Coordinates of C-alpha atoms and ligand atoms in Angstrom, one line a residue:
M1 CA 106.9 -114.6 147.5
S2 CA 107.0 -112.2 145.0
G3 CA 110.1 -110.3 147.4
R4 CA 112.9 -113.3 146.6
I5 CA 111.5 -113.9 142.9
Q6 CA 111.4 -109.5 142.5
D7 CA 115.3 -110.4 143.6
K8 CA 116.1 -113.0 141.2
T9 CA 114.7 -110.7 138.2
K10 CA 117.2 -107.8 138.9
L11 CA 119.8 -110.7 138.8
V12 CA 118.8 -112.3 135.6
T13 CA 118.2 -109.4 134.1
G14 CA 121.8 -107.4 134.7
S15 CA 122.8 -109.6 132.7
V16 CA 122.3 -110.2 129.0
L17 CA 121.6 -113.9 128.8
N18 CA 123.1 -115.5 125.4
L19 CA 121.8 -118.1 124.4
K20 CA 121.6 -120.2 121.3
N21 CA 118.2 -121.4 120.2
N22 CA 116.3 -122.7 116.3
E23 CA 116.3 -118.6 116.4
G24 CA 119.9 -118.1 116.4
V25 CA 121.1 -116.0 118.9
I26 CA 119.4 -114.4 121.1
A27 CA 119.3 -112.6 124.3
L28 CA 116.7 -114.3 126.4
R29 CA 115.9 -111.5 129.5
P30 CA 112.2 -110.7 130.5
V31 CA 111.6 -107.2 130.5
E32 CA 109.4 -106.0 134.0
I33 CA 106.7 -103.8 132.4
K34 CA 104.9 -103.2 135.3
P35 CA 106.3 -104.2 139.1
N36 CA 106.3 -108.3 139.2
I37 CA 104.5 -108.2 135.5
Y38 CA 107.2 -109.2 133.3
W39 CA 107.0 -109.3 129.3
V40 CA 108.7 -113.1 128.5
G41 CA 107.7 -113.5 124.9
A42 CA 109.2 -114.0 121.4
I43 CA 111.2 -112.0 119.1
D44 CA 110.8 -112.8 115.3
W45 CA 113.0 -110.5 113.5
D46 CA 113.1 -112.6 110.5
L47 CA 109.6 -112.9 110.1
R48 CA 108.7 -111.7 106.1
Y49 CA 105.6 -113.5 105.7
F50 CA 102.2 -113.0 107.9
H51 CA 99.1 -114.6 106.1
G52 CA 99.3 -112.8 103.0
Y53 CA 101.1 -109.6 104.8
L54 CA 104.6 -108.8 104.5
T55 CA 105.9 -107.8 107.1
P56 CA 109.5 -106.0 106.6
R57 CA 110.1 -105.4 110.4
G58 CA 109.6 -109.1 112.0
T59 CA 107.8 -109.8 114.8
T60 CA 106.8 -110.4 118.4
Y61 CA 104.4 -112.4 119.7
N62 CA 103.7 -111.4 123.6
A63 CA 103.1 -113.2 126.1
Y64 CA 102.9 -111.5 129.7
L65 CA 103.4 -113.5 133.2
I66 CA 101.5 -112.0 136.4
V67 CA 103.5 -112.8 139.2
D68 CA 101.4 -112.9 142.4
D69 CA 100.1 -114.6 145.0
K70 CA 98.3 -117.5 141.6
I71 CA 100.9 -117.3 139.4
T72 CA 99.4 -116.5 135.4
L73 CA 100.5 -116.6 132.0
V74 CA 98.3 -114.2 129.8
D75 CA 99.6 -115.8 126.1
T76 CA 102.0 -118.1 124.6
V77 CA 103.6 -117.7 121.4
K78 CA 104.0 -119.4 118.1
N79 CA 105.9 -122.9 118.9
C80 CA 109.3 -122.9 117.6
F81 CA 109.9 -119.5 119.9
F82 CA 108.5 -121.9 122.5
D83 CA 112.0 -122.3 124.1
Q84 CA 112.9 -118.5 124.2
M85 CA 109.6 -117.6 126.5
L86 CA 110.5 -120.5 128.7
E87 CA 114.1 -119.4 129.5
R88 CA 112.5 -115.6 129.7
I89 CA 109.7 -117.5 132.4
K90 CA 112.4 -119.5 134.3
A91 CA 114.2 -116.2 134.8
I92 CA 111.7 -115.2 136.6
V93 CA 109.8 -117.9 138.1
D94 CA 109.2 -122.7 138.0
P95 CA 107.0 -122.7 135.3
A96 CA 106.0 -125.6 137.6
K97 CA 104.6 -123.2 140.4
I98 CA 102.2 -121.4 137.6
D99 CA 98.8 -121.7 138.7
Y100 CA 96.8 -119.5 135.8
L101 CA 97.7 -120.0 131.7
V102 CA 94.7 -117.1 130.1
V103 CA 94.0 -118.1 126.6
N104 CA 92.6 -114.1 124.7
H105 CA 92.9 -115.5 121.9
V106 CA 93.6 -119.7 119.7
E107 CA 95.2 -118.4 116.4
M108 CA 98.2 -120.4 116.4
D109 CA 100.7 -116.9 116.8
H110 CA 99.5 -116.7 120.5
S111 CA 98.8 -120.7 121.5
G112 CA 100.9 -122.5 119.2
S113 CA 102.7 -123.0 123.0
V114 CA 100.0 -124.0 125.1
P115 CA 100.6 -127.3 124.1
D116 CA 104.0 -127.4 125.8
F117 CA 103.9 -124.8 128.5
T118 CA 101.5 -127.3 129.3
E119 CA 104.3 -130.2 130.2
A120 CA 106.1 -127.3 132.1
A121 CA 103.7 -126.0 134.2
P122 CA 101.3 -129.2 134.9
R123 CA 99.7 -127.4 137.1
A124 CA 97.9 -124.3 135.0
R125 CA 94.5 -124.2 134.4
I126 CA 93.2 -122.6 130.5
V127 CA 91.5 -119.8 131.2
T128 CA 89.8 -119.2 128.0
S129 CA 86.4 -118.3 126.5
S130 CA 83.5 -121.0 125.7
K131 CA 84.9 -120.4 122.0
G132 CA 88.4 -119.7 122.8
K133 CA 87.7 -123.5 124.8
K134 CA 86.4 -125.1 121.9
G135 CA 89.4 -123.8 119.3
L136 CA 91.5 -124.8 121.7
E137 CA 90.2 -128.3 120.9
R138 CA 89.6 -128.3 118.0
H139 CA 93.5 -127.7 117.8
Y140 CA 94.6 -129.6 120.0
K141 CA 92.3 -132.6 120.9
K142 CA 94.4 -132.1 124.6
D143 CA 91.9 -133.1 127.5
W144 CA 93.1 -130.0 129.2
E145 CA 91.3 -128.1 132.4
Y146 CA 89.5 -124.9 131.9
L147 CA 88.1 -122.2 133.9
T148 CA 85.7 -120.6 131.1
V149 CA 85.4 -116.8 131.5
N150 CA 82.7 -114.4 129.6
S151 CA 82.8 -110.7 129.6
G152 CA 83.0 -109.4 132.8
D153 CA 83.9 -111.7 135.2
D154 CA 86.6 -111.0 137.4
L155 CA 89.9 -113.9 138.7
S156 CA 91.5 -112.3 141.8
L157 CA 95.4 -113.3 141.7
G158 CA 95.6 -112.0 145.5
S159 CA 96.2 -108.4 145.2
R160 CA 95.5 -107.9 141.8
T161 CA 92.6 -108.4 139.9
L162 CA 92.0 -110.0 135.8
K163 CA 89.1 -108.3 134.5
F164 CA 87.4 -110.9 130.6
V165 CA 86.6 -108.7 127.8
Q166 CA 85.5 -110.7 125.0
T167 CA 86.3 -109.0 121.9
P168 CA 84.5 -111.2 119.2
M169 CA 86.7 -111.5 115.8
V170 CA 88.9 -108.5 117.6
H171 CA 90.6 -111.3 115.4
W172 CA 88.7 -114.7 115.8
P173 CA 84.9 -115.3 117.5
D174 CA 87.0 -116.5 121.0
S175 CA 88.9 -112.8 120.8
M176 CA 89.0 -111.6 124.2
V177 CA 90.9 -109.0 126.2
S178 CA 92.5 -109.1 130.4
Y179 CA 92.1 -106.1 132.5
I180 CA 94.2 -105.7 135.1
P181 CA 92.4 -103.1 137.1
E182 CA 95.4 -102.6 140.5
E183 CA 97.8 -101.5 137.2
K184 CA 95.6 -99.9 134.6
L185 CA 97.0 -102.4 132.5
L186 CA 95.1 -103.8 129.2
L187 CA 96.1 -106.8 127.6
P188 CA 94.1 -106.6 124.6
N189 CA 95.8 -109.7 122.3
D190 CA 95.6 -108.7 118.5
A191 CA 93.8 -105.1 118.8
F192 CA 96.6 -102.2 119.3
G193 CA 99.6 -104.5 117.7
Q194 CA 101.9 -103.2 115.4
H195 CA 104.4 -105.9 113.7
I196 CA 107.6 -105.0 114.8
A197 CA 110.4 -106.9 115.9
G198 CA 113.3 -104.2 117.9
A199 CA 115.4 -104.1 120.3
G200 CA 113.6 -101.8 122.9
R201 CA 109.8 -103.6 123.8
F202 CA 107.9 -99.7 124.8
D203 CA 106.6 -97.1 121.9
D204 CA 108.5 -94.7 122.6
Q205 CA 111.8 -96.6 122.4
L206 CA 110.4 -96.0 118.4
G207 CA 108.3 -92.7 117.8
W208 CA 104.8 -92.2 117.0
D209 CA 106.6 -92.2 113.9
I210 CA 106.9 -95.9 113.1
V211 CA 105.0 -97.7 115.4
C212 CA 102.0 -95.6 113.7
E213 CA 102.8 -97.0 110.3
E214 CA 103.5 -100.0 111.5
A215 CA 99.9 -99.8 113.5
A216 CA 98.1 -98.8 110.6
K217 CA 99.2 -101.1 108.3
Y218 CA 98.2 -104.1 110.6
Y219 CA 95.1 -102.4 111.2
A220 CA 94.1 -102.1 107.5
N221 CA 95.8 -106.0 107.0
I222 CA 93.8 -107.2 110.3
V223 CA 91.9 -105.1 111.7
L224 CA 89.3 -103.9 109.3
P225 CA 87.0 -106.4 108.5
Y226 CA 85.8 -105.4 112.0
G227 CA 85.4 -101.9 112.3
D228 CA 81.9 -102.3 114.0
Q229 CA 83.3 -104.5 117.0
V230 CA 86.4 -102.3 117.2
K231 CA 83.9 -99.5 118.0
K232 CA 82.4 -101.3 120.5
A233 CA 85.6 -103.2 122.2
L234 CA 86.6 -98.3 121.5
E235 CA 84.1 -97.4 123.5
I236 CA 84.5 -100.4 126.7
I237 CA 87.8 -100.0 127.0
G238 CA 87.3 -96.1 126.9
R239 CA 85.3 -96.4 130.0
L240 CA 87.7 -97.9 131.9
P241 CA 91.5 -96.2 133.6
I242 CA 94.3 -97.7 131.6
D243 CA 97.5 -96.5 131.5
M244 CA 99.9 -98.8 129.7
I245 CA 98.4 -101.4 126.4
G246 CA 100.3 -104.3 126.5
P247 CA 99.2 -106.3 122.2
S248 CA 100.4 -109.2 122.1
H249 CA 102.3 -107.8 118.7
G250 CA 104.8 -105.3 118.6
V251 CA 105.6 -102.3 121.1
I252 CA 104.1 -102.2 124.7
W253 CA 102.4 -98.7 124.6
R254 CA 103.0 -96.1 127.7
S255 CA 103.5 -92.9 125.9
Y256 CA 101.3 -92.8 122.9
L257 CA 97.4 -94.0 124.9
P258 CA 95.7 -90.8 123.9
R259 CA 97.4 -90.4 119.9
L260 CA 96.1 -94.0 119.2
L261 CA 92.8 -94.4 120.6
E262 CA 92.4 -91.1 118.7
V263 CA 93.8 -93.1 115.2
Y264 CA 91.6 -96.1 115.8
S265 CA 88.7 -94.6 116.7
R266 CA 89.6 -92.6 113.1
W267 CA 90.1 -96.4 111.6
A268 CA 86.7 -97.8 113.1
D269 CA 84.5 -95.6 112.0
H270 CA 86.2 -96.1 108.3
E271 CA 86.9 -92.0 108.4
T272 CA 89.7 -91.8 105.8
D273 CA 91.9 -87.7 104.0
E274 CA 90.7 -85.7 100.5
K275 CA 92.8 -88.1 99.0
A276 CA 93.2 -90.9 95.9
L277 CA 95.1 -93.8 95.9
I278 CA 95.6 -95.4 92.0
V279 CA 96.5 -98.9 92.0
Y280 CA 96.8 -100.6 88.3
D281 CA 98.7 -103.3 86.2
T282 CA 99.6 -102.3 83.0
M283 CA 100.4 -104.9 79.5
W284 CA 101.7 -102.5 77.3
G285 CA 101.4 -99.6 79.1
S286 CA 98.5 -98.1 78.2
T287 CA 96.6 -99.0 80.9
K288 CA 99.6 -96.9 83.2
E289 CA 99.3 -93.6 81.1
M290 CA 95.7 -92.8 82.1
A291 CA 97.1 -94.6 85.3
G292 CA 99.4 -91.0 85.2
A293 CA 96.5 -88.7 82.8
L294 CA 94.3 -89.9 85.9
A295 CA 96.7 -88.9 88.6
R296 CA 96.7 -85.1 86.9
G297 CA 93.1 -84.8 86.4
L298 CA 93.0 -85.4 90.3
E299 CA 96.0 -82.8 91.6
D300 CA 94.2 -80.3 89.2
A301 CA 91.8 -80.3 91.6
G302 CA 94.0 -80.0 93.7
V303 CA 93.4 -83.8 95.6
P304 CA 96.8 -85.9 96.8
V305 CA 97.3 -88.5 94.8
I306 CA 99.2 -92.3 95.8
T307 CA 100.2 -94.4 92.6
R308 CA 100.8 -98.0 93.1
F309 CA 101.6 -100.3 90.3
L310 CA 100.8 -103.8 91.1
Q311 CA 104.5 -105.1 89.5
T312 CA 106.1 -103.0 92.2
S313 CA 103.7 -102.7 95.5
H314 CA 102.8 -105.1 97.5
M315 CA 98.8 -105.8 98.3
S316 CA 99.7 -106.0 101.7
E317 CA 101.4 -102.2 101.6
I318 CA 98.4 -101.0 100.0
M319 CA 95.8 -101.1 101.6
T320 CA 98.0 -98.9 104.6
D321 CA 96.4 -96.6 101.5
V322 CA 93.4 -97.9 100.8
L323 CA 93.5 -97.6 104.7
T324 CA 93.0 -93.2 104.6
S325 CA 92.0 -92.8 101.4
R326 CA 89.0 -91.6 100.5
A327 CA 88.1 -92.5 96.4
V328 CA 90.5 -95.4 95.1
F329 CA 90.9 -95.8 91.3
V330 CA 91.8 -99.7 90.0
G331 CA 93.4 -99.8 87.1
S332 CA 93.0 -103.5 84.4
P333 CA 93.9 -104.2 81.2
T334 CA 92.0 -107.4 79.8
L335 CA 93.9 -110.7 79.1
N336 CA 91.9 -113.9 77.9
N337 CA 88.4 -112.1 78.9
N338 CA 89.9 -111.0 82.4
M339 CA 90.8 -108.4 84.4
L340 CA 94.6 -109.1 85.0
P341 CA 95.4 -112.2 87.8
T342 CA 97.2 -109.5 89.6
V343 CA 94.8 -107.3 89.6
A344 CA 92.2 -109.9 90.1
G345 CA 93.7 -110.6 93.5
F346 CA 93.9 -106.9 95.0
L347 CA 90.5 -107.0 94.2
T348 CA 89.7 -110.0 96.6
Y349 CA 91.7 -109.5 99.4
L350 CA 90.2 -105.2 99.1
K351 CA 87.1 -106.7 98.9
G352 CA 87.5 -109.6 101.6
L353 CA 89.5 -106.8 103.9
R354 CA 85.5 -105.0 103.3
P355 CA 86.3 -100.8 103.8
Q356 CA 83.7 -99.0 103.4
K357 CA 82.8 -95.1 103.1
R358 CA 84.8 -94.7 99.4
L359 CA 84.4 -93.8 96.1
G360 CA 85.7 -96.4 93.4
F361 CA 85.9 -95.5 90.4
A362 CA 87.4 -98.6 87.5
F363 CA 90.0 -97.5 84.6
G364 CA 91.9 -100.0 81.6
S365 CA 92.2 -100.3 78.0
Y366 CA 92.1 -103.4 76.1
G367 CA 92.4 -104.9 72.2
W368 CA 88.2 -106.2 72.1
G369 CA 86.2 -107.6 74.9
G370 CA 86.5 -105.3 77.2
Q371 CA 86.6 -108.0 80.5
G372 CA 89.2 -106.2 82.6
A373 CA 88.0 -102.3 83.8
R374 CA 83.7 -103.7 83.8
Q375 CA 84.6 -106.4 86.1
V376 CA 87.5 -104.1 88.2
Q377 CA 83.8 -102.2 88.4
E378 CA 81.5 -104.9 89.5
V379 CA 83.9 -106.2 92.3
L380 CA 83.7 -101.7 93.5
Q381 CA 80.0 -102.0 93.5
S382 CA 79.7 -104.7 94.8
M383 CA 81.8 -103.6 97.6
G384 CA 78.9 -101.1 98.8
W385 CA 80.5 -98.2 97.7
E386 CA 80.2 -94.6 95.4
I387 CA 80.7 -95.0 91.7
P388 CA 80.3 -91.4 91.3
G389 CA 81.6 -92.1 87.1
E390 CA 81.5 -94.1 84.3
M391 CA 84.3 -96.7 84.2
I392 CA 87.0 -95.6 81.4
N393 CA 88.0 -98.3 79.4
L394 CA 89.4 -97.2 76.7
Q395 CA 90.9 -100.4 73.3
Y396 CA 94.4 -100.4 72.5
V397 CA 96.8 -97.2 72.4
P398 CA 94.7 -93.7 74.2
D399 CA 95.7 -91.2 71.8
G400 CA 96.4 -87.9 73.1
E401 CA 92.8 -85.5 72.9
E402 CA 91.7 -89.5 74.6
L403 CA 94.6 -88.9 77.8
L404 CA 93.4 -85.2 78.3
A405 CA 89.7 -86.3 78.2
V406 CA 90.8 -89.2 81.2
R407 CA 92.4 -86.2 83.0
E408 CA 90.1 -83.6 82.8
A409 CA 87.5 -86.8 84.3
G410 CA 90.1 -86.9 86.7
R411 CA 89.9 -83.3 87.0
K412 CA 86.3 -83.3 87.9
L413 CA 85.9 -86.6 90.4
G414 CA 88.9 -84.6 92.3
K415 CA 86.4 -82.6 92.3
T416 CA 83.6 -85.1 93.5
I417 CA 86.1 -86.2 96.4
K418 CA 86.9 -82.7 98.1
E419 CA 82.8 -81.9 97.9
Ligands
LIG1 FE1 98.3 -112.4 116.3 FE2 95.2 -113.6 115.1 O1 97.0 -113.7 115.4

């Protein structure tokens, strides 16, 4: 059976099928990533916003078709891309012949096509964790036939085996990864993902710098709260022979695996670089001047500084800087007895993502109440961060002497960062 299917695939993948669907004209080729294992996902060139996170490079929703005695689809795609996925599957097999659908994760960017898929593949049994089953039932209210699996369970597909490892909270409680030992292939869903749309399906087709930048942004904005769970997953994964990782977003890792696992281990441990990030907003320029004076003081101490103005940098971009910064300085003036709403929004996002082992420092200017910087400091303290010095809260417009004092405070804080 697999020989016939392989021949058919070569015919189809040898030419580009340009079909118009709701996303425009898109090449709908499947891509064989291992013998008789195909990427059959969807490319979302136009996505620019993913629940609070800017995605300037778009994304992909990756699904994988394993052709063996038991034909198996691992994950699906966001619902509006179902036709893309189905066309790719049809280029290889009749969907009605598919035996299993593995749902590694219930979030709708991966399970959104399950209802349509079950219509096209009526005999496919859904393989998922018990929490995955509950999640699918709550999302779709369908009476599907399930095979629930636990960590360590195997499912023989014929010449290949699917092994399952539950990885709760990477990214939801239902999350699990699928592993095919015969192919040294890990399909970990959200883990190791990046939001990149592109013509190439593999990491080396883009190069390390781009894929690492996007993997870091993805980790900082999606995975960061779950460092302990990532560490446990890395321990398990570290014991498995793996030469390819096919995440559910972005490129497939085949050339940069050691570097990827190394940076993931650092991020999961909340390891940072000896550098400072200054994030601020300003009303009439005083808090901006204070940010500049702090930056100069930090540089005097030999600490590299990144400065981010909340009117020009999106908080999801700033999170990528937080991922690797040892110290985070946050500045806000006071408006209506509060910090500025832009700063409050950033701090809410930051707190939810729970970066640890950072130094935090608050500063700002005020007219009379002075609550802005105080509220910033309260949030930084509530995150369990070390606060290495008194916040700086200056009335109205700082003069030259005050700015020199702010610079000196920056220099002292820089020394603390380097300790
Ligand atoms: Fe890509 Fe948690 O979904």
